[in-house]
Amino acid sequence: SQELEQSPQSLIVQEGKNLTINCTSSKTLYGLYWYKQKYGEGLIFLMMLQKGGEEKSHEKITAKLDEKKQQSSLHITASQPSHAGIYLCGADEAGDSSASKIIFGSGTRLSIRP
Amino acid sequence: SAVISQKPSRDICQRGTSLTIQCQVDSQVTMMFWYRQQPGQSLTLIATANQGSEATYESGFVIDKFPISRPNLTFSTLTVSNMSPEDSSIYLCSVADAGNTDTQYFGPGTRLTVL
């Protein structure tokens, strides 16, 4: 089965600084999801990448999927306290473009220091 | 986007009892899933809830422990049976639609504590 490894496991960043979270798969990624989970709350969908080399941005968050489709990175520019939370990458196991179950990485706990 | 509600939002239960968690979606969806998030850990898929048939369970999860129902395309239940403290987790319902693979939505979760 597919395994996802996220790094770093935790991150403390000074407010205003940039940061990057990585997600590496043991297999080709057919669909890569990024979610954010605020402490004690549910999951918030950030974005989904499918094509090799694809890049998407939402406000100050940019996610990329490498050409080989085995690694994705999530980059936050000028971090703010509202960015604090747990970031999870998830992979679509199906590979046939149908809605499928998502397997998650271990998560990255992000704290923003004022 | 799909709006998902879960009941209860949280509960504290005694060892040996069972709890049924409900998941309601505001629109018909093709796929419904149940996840578990144990304290300090990432999400683990328990099973895929199939409408009109038995759920499909992931390795390590069995129907006797986590019976699932899905009577229609907008509703599902997960029961945590014969609970032990190790079952203390957040249980999340998730939905996706075969016609829109860009997103998979999650419910707010049910925080379960077993004493």
PDB file of C-alpha atoms in Angstrom:
ATOM      1  CA  SER A   1       0.000   0.000   0.000  1.00  0.00           C
ATOM      2  CA  GLN A   2       1.037   3.572  -0.472  1.00  0.00           C
ATOM      3  CA  GLU A   3       2.970   5.337   2.266  1.00  0.00           C
ATOM      4  CA  LEU A   4       3.348   9.048   2.721  1.00  0.00           C
ATOM      5  CA  GLU A   5       6.125  10.642   4.689  1.00  0.00           C
ATOM      6  CA  GLN A   6       5.899  14.241   5.805  1.00  0.00           C
ATOM      7  CA  SER A   7       8.715  16.436   6.964  1.00  0.00           C
ATOM      8  CA  PRO A   8       9.306  18.072   9.250  1.00  0.00           C
ATOM      9  CA  GLN A   9       7.101  16.515  11.911  1.00  0.00           C
ATOM     10  CA  SER A  10       6.868  19.820  13.694  1.00  0.00           C
ATOM     11  CA  LEU A  11       7.905  23.358  12.937  1.00  0.00           C
ATOM     12  CA  ILE A  12       8.090  26.576  14.932  1.00  0.00           C
ATOM     13  CA  VAL A  13       8.400  29.664  12.774  1.00  0.00           C
ATOM     14  CA  GLN A  14       8.698  33.339  13.609  1.00  0.00           C
ATOM     15  CA  GLU A  15       5.712  35.300  12.386  1.00  0.00           C
ATOM     16  CA  GLY A  16       6.387  36.795   8.978  1.00  0.00           C
ATOM     17  CA  LYS A  17       8.859  34.114   7.928  1.00  0.00           C
ATOM     18  CA  ASN A  18       8.416  31.664   5.082  1.00  0.00           C
ATOM     19  CA  LEU A  19       8.249  27.918   5.521  1.00  0.00           C
ATOM     20  CA  THR A  20       8.007  24.717   3.517  1.00  0.00           C
ATOM     21  CA  ILE A  21       6.466  21.358   4.350  1.00  0.00           C
ATOM     22  CA  ASN A  22       7.279  18.305   2.282  1.00  0.00           C
ATOM     23  CA  CYS A  23       5.351  15.175   1.472  1.00  0.00           C
ATOM     24  CA  THR A  24       7.032  12.189  -0.155  1.00  0.00           C
ATOM     25  CA  SER A  25       5.278   9.133  -1.488  1.00  0.00           C
ATOM     26  CA  SER A  26       6.520   5.590  -1.910  1.00  0.00           C
ATOM     27  CA  LYS A  27       4.495   5.354  -5.117  1.00  0.00           C
ATOM     28  CA  THR A  28       3.369   7.615  -7.941  1.00  0.00           C
ATOM     29  CA  LEU A  29       0.818  10.111  -6.749  1.00  0.00           C
ATOM     30  CA  TYR A  30      -2.367  10.146  -8.764  1.00  0.00           C
ATOM     31  CA  GLY A  31      -3.933  12.798  -6.596  1.00  0.00           C
ATOM     32  CA  LEU A  32      -2.277  14.707  -3.785  1.00  0.00           C
ATOM     33  CA  TYR A  33      -4.361  16.580  -1.241  1.00  0.00           C
ATOM     34  CA  TRP A  34      -3.322  19.130   1.323  1.00  0.00           C
ATOM     35  CA  TYR A  35      -5.450  19.676   4.392  1.00  0.00           C
ATOM     36  CA  LYS A  36      -5.102  21.834   7.434  1.00  0.00           C
ATOM     37  CA  GLN A  37      -6.389  20.825  10.804  1.00  0.00           C
ATOM     38  CA  LYS A  38      -6.735  23.412  13.498  1.00  0.00           C
ATOM     39  CA  TYR A  39      -6.206  22.185  16.992  1.00  0.00           C
ATOM     40  CA  GLY A  40      -9.371  20.509  18.211  1.00  0.00           C
ATOM     41  CA  GLU A  41     -11.245  21.156  14.973  1.00  0.00           C
ATOM     42  CA  GLY A  42     -11.997  19.385  11.729  1.00  0.00           C
ATOM     43  CA  LEU A  43     -10.073  19.257   8.488  1.00  0.00           C
ATOM     44  CA  ILE A  44      -9.990  22.151   6.059  1.00  0.00           C
ATOM     45  CA  PHE A  45      -9.344  21.332   2.433  1.00  0.00           C
ATOM     46  CA  LEU A  46      -6.547  23.496   0.999  1.00  0.00           C
ATOM     47  CA  MET A  47      -5.890  22.188  -2.496  1.00  0.00           C
ATOM     48  CA  MET A  48      -5.476  19.152  -4.664  1.00  0.00           C
ATOM     49  CA  LEU A  49      -2.780  18.460  -7.252  1.00  0.00           C
ATOM     50  CA  GLN A  50      -2.900  15.879  -9.990  1.00  0.00           C
ATOM     51  CA  LYS A  51      -0.497  16.702 -12.780  1.00  0.00           C
ATOM     52  CA  GLY A  52       3.261  16.455 -12.662  1.00  0.00           C
ATOM     53  CA  GLY A  53       4.736  19.908 -12.237  1.00  0.00           C
ATOM     54  CA  GLU A  54       1.405  21.374 -11.176  1.00  0.00           C
ATOM     55  CA  GLU A  55       1.381  24.320  -8.829  1.00  0.00           C
ATOM     56  CA  LYS A  56      -1.570  25.912  -7.080  1.00  0.00           C
ATOM     57  CA  SER A  57      -1.845  28.895  -4.796  1.00  0.00           C
ATOM     58  CA  HIS A  58      -4.420  30.133  -2.365  1.00  0.00           C
ATOM     59  CA  GLU A  59      -3.716  33.360  -0.570  1.00  0.00           C
ATOM     60  CA  LYS A  60      -0.239  32.885   0.908  1.00  0.00           C
ATOM     61  CA  ILE A  61      -0.104  29.126   0.512  1.00  0.00           C
ATOM     62  CA  THR A  62       1.425  27.476  -2.551  1.00  0.00           C
ATOM     63  CA  ALA A  63       1.549  23.753  -3.222  1.00  0.00           C
ATOM     64  CA  LYS A  64       3.574  22.015  -5.884  1.00  0.00           C
ATOM     65  CA  LEU A  65       3.719  18.484  -7.233  1.00  0.00           C
ATOM     66  CA  ASP A  66       7.006  17.422  -8.759  1.00  0.00           C
ATOM     67  CA  GLU A  67       7.303  16.147 -12.321  1.00  0.00           C
ATOM     68  CA  LYS A  68       7.735  12.565 -11.184  1.00  0.00           C
ATOM     69  CA  LYS A  69       4.600  12.876  -9.069  1.00  0.00           C
ATOM     70  CA  GLN A  70       6.177  11.418  -5.971  1.00  0.00           C
ATOM     71  CA  GLN A  71       6.803  14.518  -3.944  1.00  0.00           C
ATOM     72  CA  SER A  72       4.803  17.577  -3.040  1.00  0.00           C
ATOM     73  CA  SER A  73       5.691  20.678  -1.108  1.00  0.00           C
ATOM     74  CA  LEU A  74       3.534  23.219   0.656  1.00  0.00           C
ATOM     75  CA  HIS A  75       5.006  26.677   1.000  1.00  0.00           C
ATOM     76  CA  ILE A  76       3.657  29.438   3.208  1.00  0.00           C
ATOM     77  CA  THR A  77       4.843  32.963   2.602  1.00  0.00           C
ATOM     78  CA  ALA A  78       4.957  35.581   5.359  1.00  0.00           C
ATOM     79  CA  SER A  79       3.442  33.275   7.963  1.00  0.00           C
ATOM     80  CA  GLN A  80       0.736  34.522  10.308  1.00  0.00           C
ATOM     81  CA  PRO A  81      -0.692  33.169  13.557  1.00  0.00           C
ATOM     82  CA  SER A  82      -3.735  31.981  11.613  1.00  0.00           C
ATOM     83  CA  HIS A  83      -1.486  29.553   9.761  1.00  0.00           C
ATOM     84  CA  ALA A  84      -0.834  27.570  12.919  1.00  0.00           C
ATOM     85  CA  GLY A  85      -2.196  24.045  12.902  1.00  0.00           C
ATOM     86  CA  ILE A  86      -1.490  20.562  11.624  1.00  0.00           C
ATOM     87  CA  TYR A  87      -0.908  20.180   7.920  1.00  0.00           C
ATOM     88  CA  LEU A  88      -1.696  16.824   6.383  1.00  0.00           C
ATOM     89  CA  CYS A  89      -0.933  15.550   2.931  1.00  0.00           C
ATOM     90  CA  GLY A  90      -3.126  12.828   1.549  1.00  0.00           C
ATOM     91  CA  ALA A  91      -2.835  10.587  -1.475  1.00  0.00           C
ATOM     92  CA  ASP A  92      -5.556   9.213  -3.667  1.00  0.00           C
ATOM     93  CA  GLU A  93      -4.955   5.488  -3.887  1.00  0.00           C
ATOM     94  CA  ALA A  94      -7.227   4.765  -6.822  1.00  0.00           C
ATOM     95  CA  GLY A  95      -5.278   6.184  -9.695  1.00  0.00           C
ATOM     96  CA  ASP A  96      -8.265   5.960 -11.995  1.00  0.00           C
ATOM     97  CA  SER A  97      -9.647   9.481 -11.540  1.00  0.00           C
ATOM     98  CA  SER A  98     -12.630   8.234  -9.588  1.00  0.00           C
ATOM     99  CA  ALA A  99     -13.387   9.481  -6.139  1.00  0.00           C
ATOM    100  CA  SER A 100     -11.439   7.307  -3.815  1.00  0.00           C
ATOM    101  CA  LYS A 101     -10.218   6.985  -0.303  1.00  0.00           C
ATOM    102  CA  ILE A 102      -7.346   9.143   0.825  1.00  0.00           C
ATOM    103  CA  ILE A 103      -4.356   7.830   2.701  1.00  0.00           C
ATOM    104  CA  PHE A 104      -2.751  10.421   4.944  1.00  0.00           C
ATOM    105  CA  GLY A 105       0.759  11.303   5.930  1.00  0.00           C
ATOM    106  CA  SER A 106       1.774  11.661   9.542  1.00  0.00           C
ATOM    107  CA  GLY A 107       1.192  15.396   9.590  1.00  0.00           C
ATOM    108  CA  THR A 108       3.295  18.474  10.314  1.00  0.00           C
ATOM    109  CA  ARG A 109       2.504  20.523  13.404  1.00  0.00           C
ATOM    110  CA  LEU A 110       3.117  24.198  12.680  1.00  0.00           C
ATOM    111  CA  SER A 111       3.393  26.806  15.411  1.00  0.00           C
ATOM    112  CA  ILE A 112       3.849  30.503  14.695  1.00  0.00           C
ATOM    113  CA  ARG A 113       5.819  32.513  17.195  1.00  0.00           C
ATOM    114  CA  PRO A 114       4.714  36.166  17.517  1.00  0.00           C
TER     115      PRO A 114
ATOM    116  CA  SER B   1     -19.239  22.042  -1.515  1.00  0.00           C
ATOM    117  CA  ALA B   2     -20.821  19.416   0.709  1.00  0.00           C
ATOM    118  CA  VAL B   3     -21.811  20.329   4.235  1.00  0.00           C
ATOM    119  CA  ILE B   4     -21.335  17.493   6.668  1.00  0.00           C
ATOM    120  CA  SER B   5     -22.629  17.241  10.193  1.00  0.00           C
ATOM    121  CA  GLN B   6     -21.775  14.664  12.800  1.00  0.00           C
ATOM    122  CA  LYS B   7     -23.542  13.677  15.991  1.00  0.00           C
ATOM    123  CA  PRO B   8     -22.520  13.642  18.721  1.00  0.00           C
ATOM    124  CA  SER B   9     -19.715  16.185  18.559  1.00  0.00           C
ATOM    125  CA  ARG B  10     -18.158  14.598  21.610  1.00  0.00           C
ATOM    126  CA  ASP B  11     -18.919  11.967  24.197  1.00  0.00           C
ATOM    127  CA  ILE B  12     -17.430  10.339  27.251  1.00  0.00           C
ATOM    128  CA  CYS B  13     -18.262   6.658  27.535  1.00  0.00           C
ATOM    129  CA  GLN B  14     -17.659   3.816  29.903  1.00  0.00           C
ATOM    130  CA  ARG B  15     -15.560   0.809  28.998  1.00  0.00           C
ATOM    131  CA  GLY B  16     -17.588  -2.007  27.475  1.00  0.00           C
ATOM    132  CA  THR B  17     -20.362   0.159  26.092  1.00  0.00           C
ATOM    133  CA  SER B  18     -21.057   1.087  22.474  1.00  0.00           C
ATOM    134  CA  LEU B  19     -21.520   4.428  20.764  1.00  0.00           C
ATOM    135  CA  THR B  20     -23.106   5.153  17.400  1.00  0.00           C
ATOM    136  CA  ILE B  21     -21.887   8.189  15.488  1.00  0.00           C
ATOM    137  CA  GLN B  22     -24.063   9.715  12.802  1.00  0.00           C
ATOM    138  CA  CYS B  23     -22.912  11.462   9.651  1.00  0.00           C
ATOM    139  CA  GLN B  24     -25.356  13.547   7.619  1.00  0.00           C
ATOM    140  CA  VAL B  25     -24.547  15.242   4.303  1.00  0.00           C
ATOM    141  CA  ASP B  26     -26.609  18.016   2.767  1.00  0.00           C
ATOM    142  CA  SER B  27     -26.439  16.455  -0.702  1.00  0.00           C
ATOM    143  CA  GLN B  28     -26.226  13.000  -2.240  1.00  0.00           C
ATOM    144  CA  VAL B  29     -22.677  11.752  -2.504  1.00  0.00           C
ATOM    145  CA  THR B  30     -21.146   8.709  -4.071  1.00  0.00           C
ATOM    146  CA  MET B  31     -18.529   7.885  -1.497  1.00  0.00           C
ATOM    147  CA  MET B  32     -18.574   8.044   2.275  1.00  0.00           C
ATOM    148  CA  PHE B  33     -15.649   7.126   4.466  1.00  0.00           C
ATOM    149  CA  TRP B  34     -14.936   6.825   8.159  1.00  0.00           C
ATOM    150  CA  TYR B  35     -11.567   7.839   9.595  1.00  0.00           C
ATOM    151  CA  ARG B  36     -10.051   7.672  13.043  1.00  0.00           C
ATOM    152  CA  GLN B  37      -7.509  10.057  14.476  1.00  0.00           C
ATOM    153  CA  GLN B  38      -5.928   8.822  17.657  1.00  0.00           C
ATOM    154  CA  PRO B  39      -4.363  11.364  19.995  1.00  0.00           C
ATOM    155  CA  GLY B  40      -1.277  12.916  18.451  1.00  0.00           C
ATOM    156  CA  GLN B  41      -1.527  10.872  15.288  1.00  0.00           C
ATOM    157  CA  SER B  42      -2.644  11.312  11.718  1.00  0.00           C
ATOM    158  CA  LEU B  43      -5.872  10.054  10.225  1.00  0.00           C
ATOM    159  CA  THR B  44      -6.389   6.377   9.561  1.00  0.00           C
ATOM    160  CA  LEU B  45      -9.072   5.105   7.246  1.00  0.00           C
ATOM    161  CA  ILE B  46     -11.414   2.659   8.975  1.00  0.00           C
ATOM    162  CA  ALA B  47     -13.746   1.752   6.145  1.00  0.00           C
ATOM    163  CA  THR B  48     -15.666   2.819   3.078  1.00  0.00           C
ATOM    164  CA  ALA B  49     -19.399   2.961   3.716  1.00  0.00           C
ATOM    165  CA  ASN B  50     -21.252   1.428   0.791  1.00  0.00           C
ATOM    166  CA  GLN B  51     -24.842   2.284   0.129  1.00  0.00           C
ATOM    167  CA  GLY B  52     -27.017  -0.787   0.268  1.00  0.00           C
ATOM    168  CA  SER B  53     -24.239  -3.241   1.019  1.00  0.00           C
ATOM    169  CA  GLU B  54     -21.662  -4.113   3.633  1.00  0.00           C
ATOM    170  CA  ALA B  55     -18.881  -1.637   4.286  1.00  0.00           C
ATOM    171  CA  THR B  56     -15.365  -2.275   3.018  1.00  0.00           C
ATOM    172  CA  TYR B  57     -12.934  -2.374   5.931  1.00  0.00           C
ATOM    173  CA  GLU B  58      -9.248  -1.563   5.953  1.00  0.00           C
ATOM    174  CA  SER B  59      -6.653  -3.850   7.407  1.00  0.00           C
ATOM    175  CA  GLY B  60      -6.879  -3.891  11.184  1.00  0.00           C
ATOM    176  CA  PHE B  61     -10.553  -2.966  11.343  1.00  0.00           C
ATOM    177  CA  VAL B  62     -13.428  -5.433  11.526  1.00  0.00           C
ATOM    178  CA  ILE B  63     -17.165  -5.216  11.237  1.00  0.00           C
ATOM    179  CA  ASP B  64     -17.836  -6.654  14.689  1.00  0.00           C
ATOM    180  CA  LYS B  65     -15.919  -3.808  16.285  1.00  0.00           C
ATOM    181  CA  PHE B  66     -16.955  -1.013  13.918  1.00  0.00           C
ATOM    182  CA  PRO B  67     -20.311  -1.818  12.331  1.00  0.00           C
ATOM    183  CA  ILE B  68     -21.273   0.700   9.679  1.00  0.00           C
ATOM    184  CA  SER B  69     -24.575   1.467   8.049  1.00  0.00           C
ATOM    185  CA  ARG B  70     -25.340   3.520   4.988  1.00  0.00           C
ATOM    186  CA  PRO B  71     -29.035   3.362   4.228  1.00  0.00           C
ATOM    187  CA  ASN B  72     -28.966   6.122   1.588  1.00  0.00           C
ATOM    188  CA  LEU B  73     -26.671   8.536  -0.245  1.00  0.00           C
ATOM    189  CA  THR B  74     -26.738  11.219   2.445  1.00  0.00           C
ATOM    190  CA  PHE B  75     -26.413   9.354   5.722  1.00  0.00           C
ATOM    191  CA  SER B  76     -24.126   6.888   7.456  1.00  0.00           C
ATOM    192  CA  THR B  77     -23.470   5.647  10.961  1.00  0.00           C
ATOM    193  CA  LEU B  78     -20.380   4.213  12.606  1.00  0.00           C
ATOM    194  CA  THR B  79     -20.703   2.237  15.815  1.00  0.00           C
ATOM    195  CA  VAL B  80     -17.755   1.749  18.121  1.00  0.00           C
ATOM    196  CA  SER B  81     -18.561  -1.466  19.962  1.00  0.00           C
ATOM    197  CA  ASN B  82     -17.407  -2.803  23.304  1.00  0.00           C
ATOM    198  CA  MET B  83     -15.264   0.249  23.819  1.00  0.00           C
ATOM    199  CA  SER B  84     -11.937   0.346  25.606  1.00  0.00           C
ATOM    200  CA  PRO B  85      -9.717   3.335  26.441  1.00  0.00           C
ATOM    201  CA  GLU B  86      -7.710   2.573  23.281  1.00  0.00           C
ATOM    202  CA  ASP B  87     -10.754   3.597  21.251  1.00  0.00           C
ATOM    203  CA  SER B  88     -10.460   7.162  22.510  1.00  0.00           C
ATOM    204  CA  SER B  89     -10.057   9.111  19.297  1.00  0.00           C
ATOM    205  CA  ILE B  90     -11.606  11.612  16.987  1.00  0.00           C
ATOM    206  CA  TYR B  91     -13.815   9.872  14.447  1.00  0.00           C
ATOM    207  CA  LEU B  92     -14.348  11.695  11.167  1.00  0.00           C
ATOM    208  CA  CYS B  93     -16.796  11.141   8.382  1.00  0.00           C
ATOM    209  CA  SER B  94     -15.639  12.058   4.894  1.00  0.00           C
ATOM    210  CA  VAL B  95     -17.469  12.297   1.593  1.00  0.00           C
ATOM    211  CA  ALA B  96     -16.536  12.509  -2.041  1.00  0.00           C
ATOM    212  CA  ASP B  97     -18.381  12.417  -5.292  1.00  0.00           C
ATOM    213  CA  ALA B  98     -17.279  10.412  -8.295  1.00  0.00           C
ATOM    214  CA  GLY B  99     -18.213  13.317 -10.500  1.00  0.00           C
ATOM    215  CA  ASN B 100     -15.883  15.711  -8.703  1.00  0.00           C
ATOM    216  CA  THR B 101     -12.562  14.246  -7.750  1.00  0.00           C
ATOM    217  CA  ASP B 102     -10.976  17.560  -6.817  1.00  0.00           C
ATOM    218  CA  THR B 103     -12.106  17.519  -3.241  1.00  0.00           C
ATOM    219  CA  GLN B 104     -12.943  15.217  -0.423  1.00  0.00           C
ATOM    220  CA  TYR B 105     -14.805  16.854   2.411  1.00  0.00           C
ATOM    221  CA  PHE B 106     -14.595  16.041   6.078  1.00  0.00           C
ATOM    222  CA  GLY B 107     -17.077  16.380   8.859  1.00  0.00           C
ATOM    223  CA  PRO B 108     -16.225  18.226  12.074  1.00  0.00           C
ATOM    224  CA  GLY B 109     -15.440  14.973  13.849  1.00  0.00           C
ATOM    225  CA  THR B 110     -16.664  13.241  16.971  1.00  0.00           C
ATOM    226  CA  ARG B 111     -14.325  13.322  19.937  1.00  0.00           C
ATOM    227  CA  LEU B 112     -14.700  10.120  21.903  1.00  0.00           C
ATOM    228  CA  THR B 113     -13.194   9.527  25.326  1.00  0.00           C
ATOM    229  CA  VAL B 114     -13.485   6.081  26.865  1.00  0.00           C
ATOM    230  CA  LEU B 115     -12.943   5.795  30.598  1.00  0.00           C
TER     231      LEU B 115
END
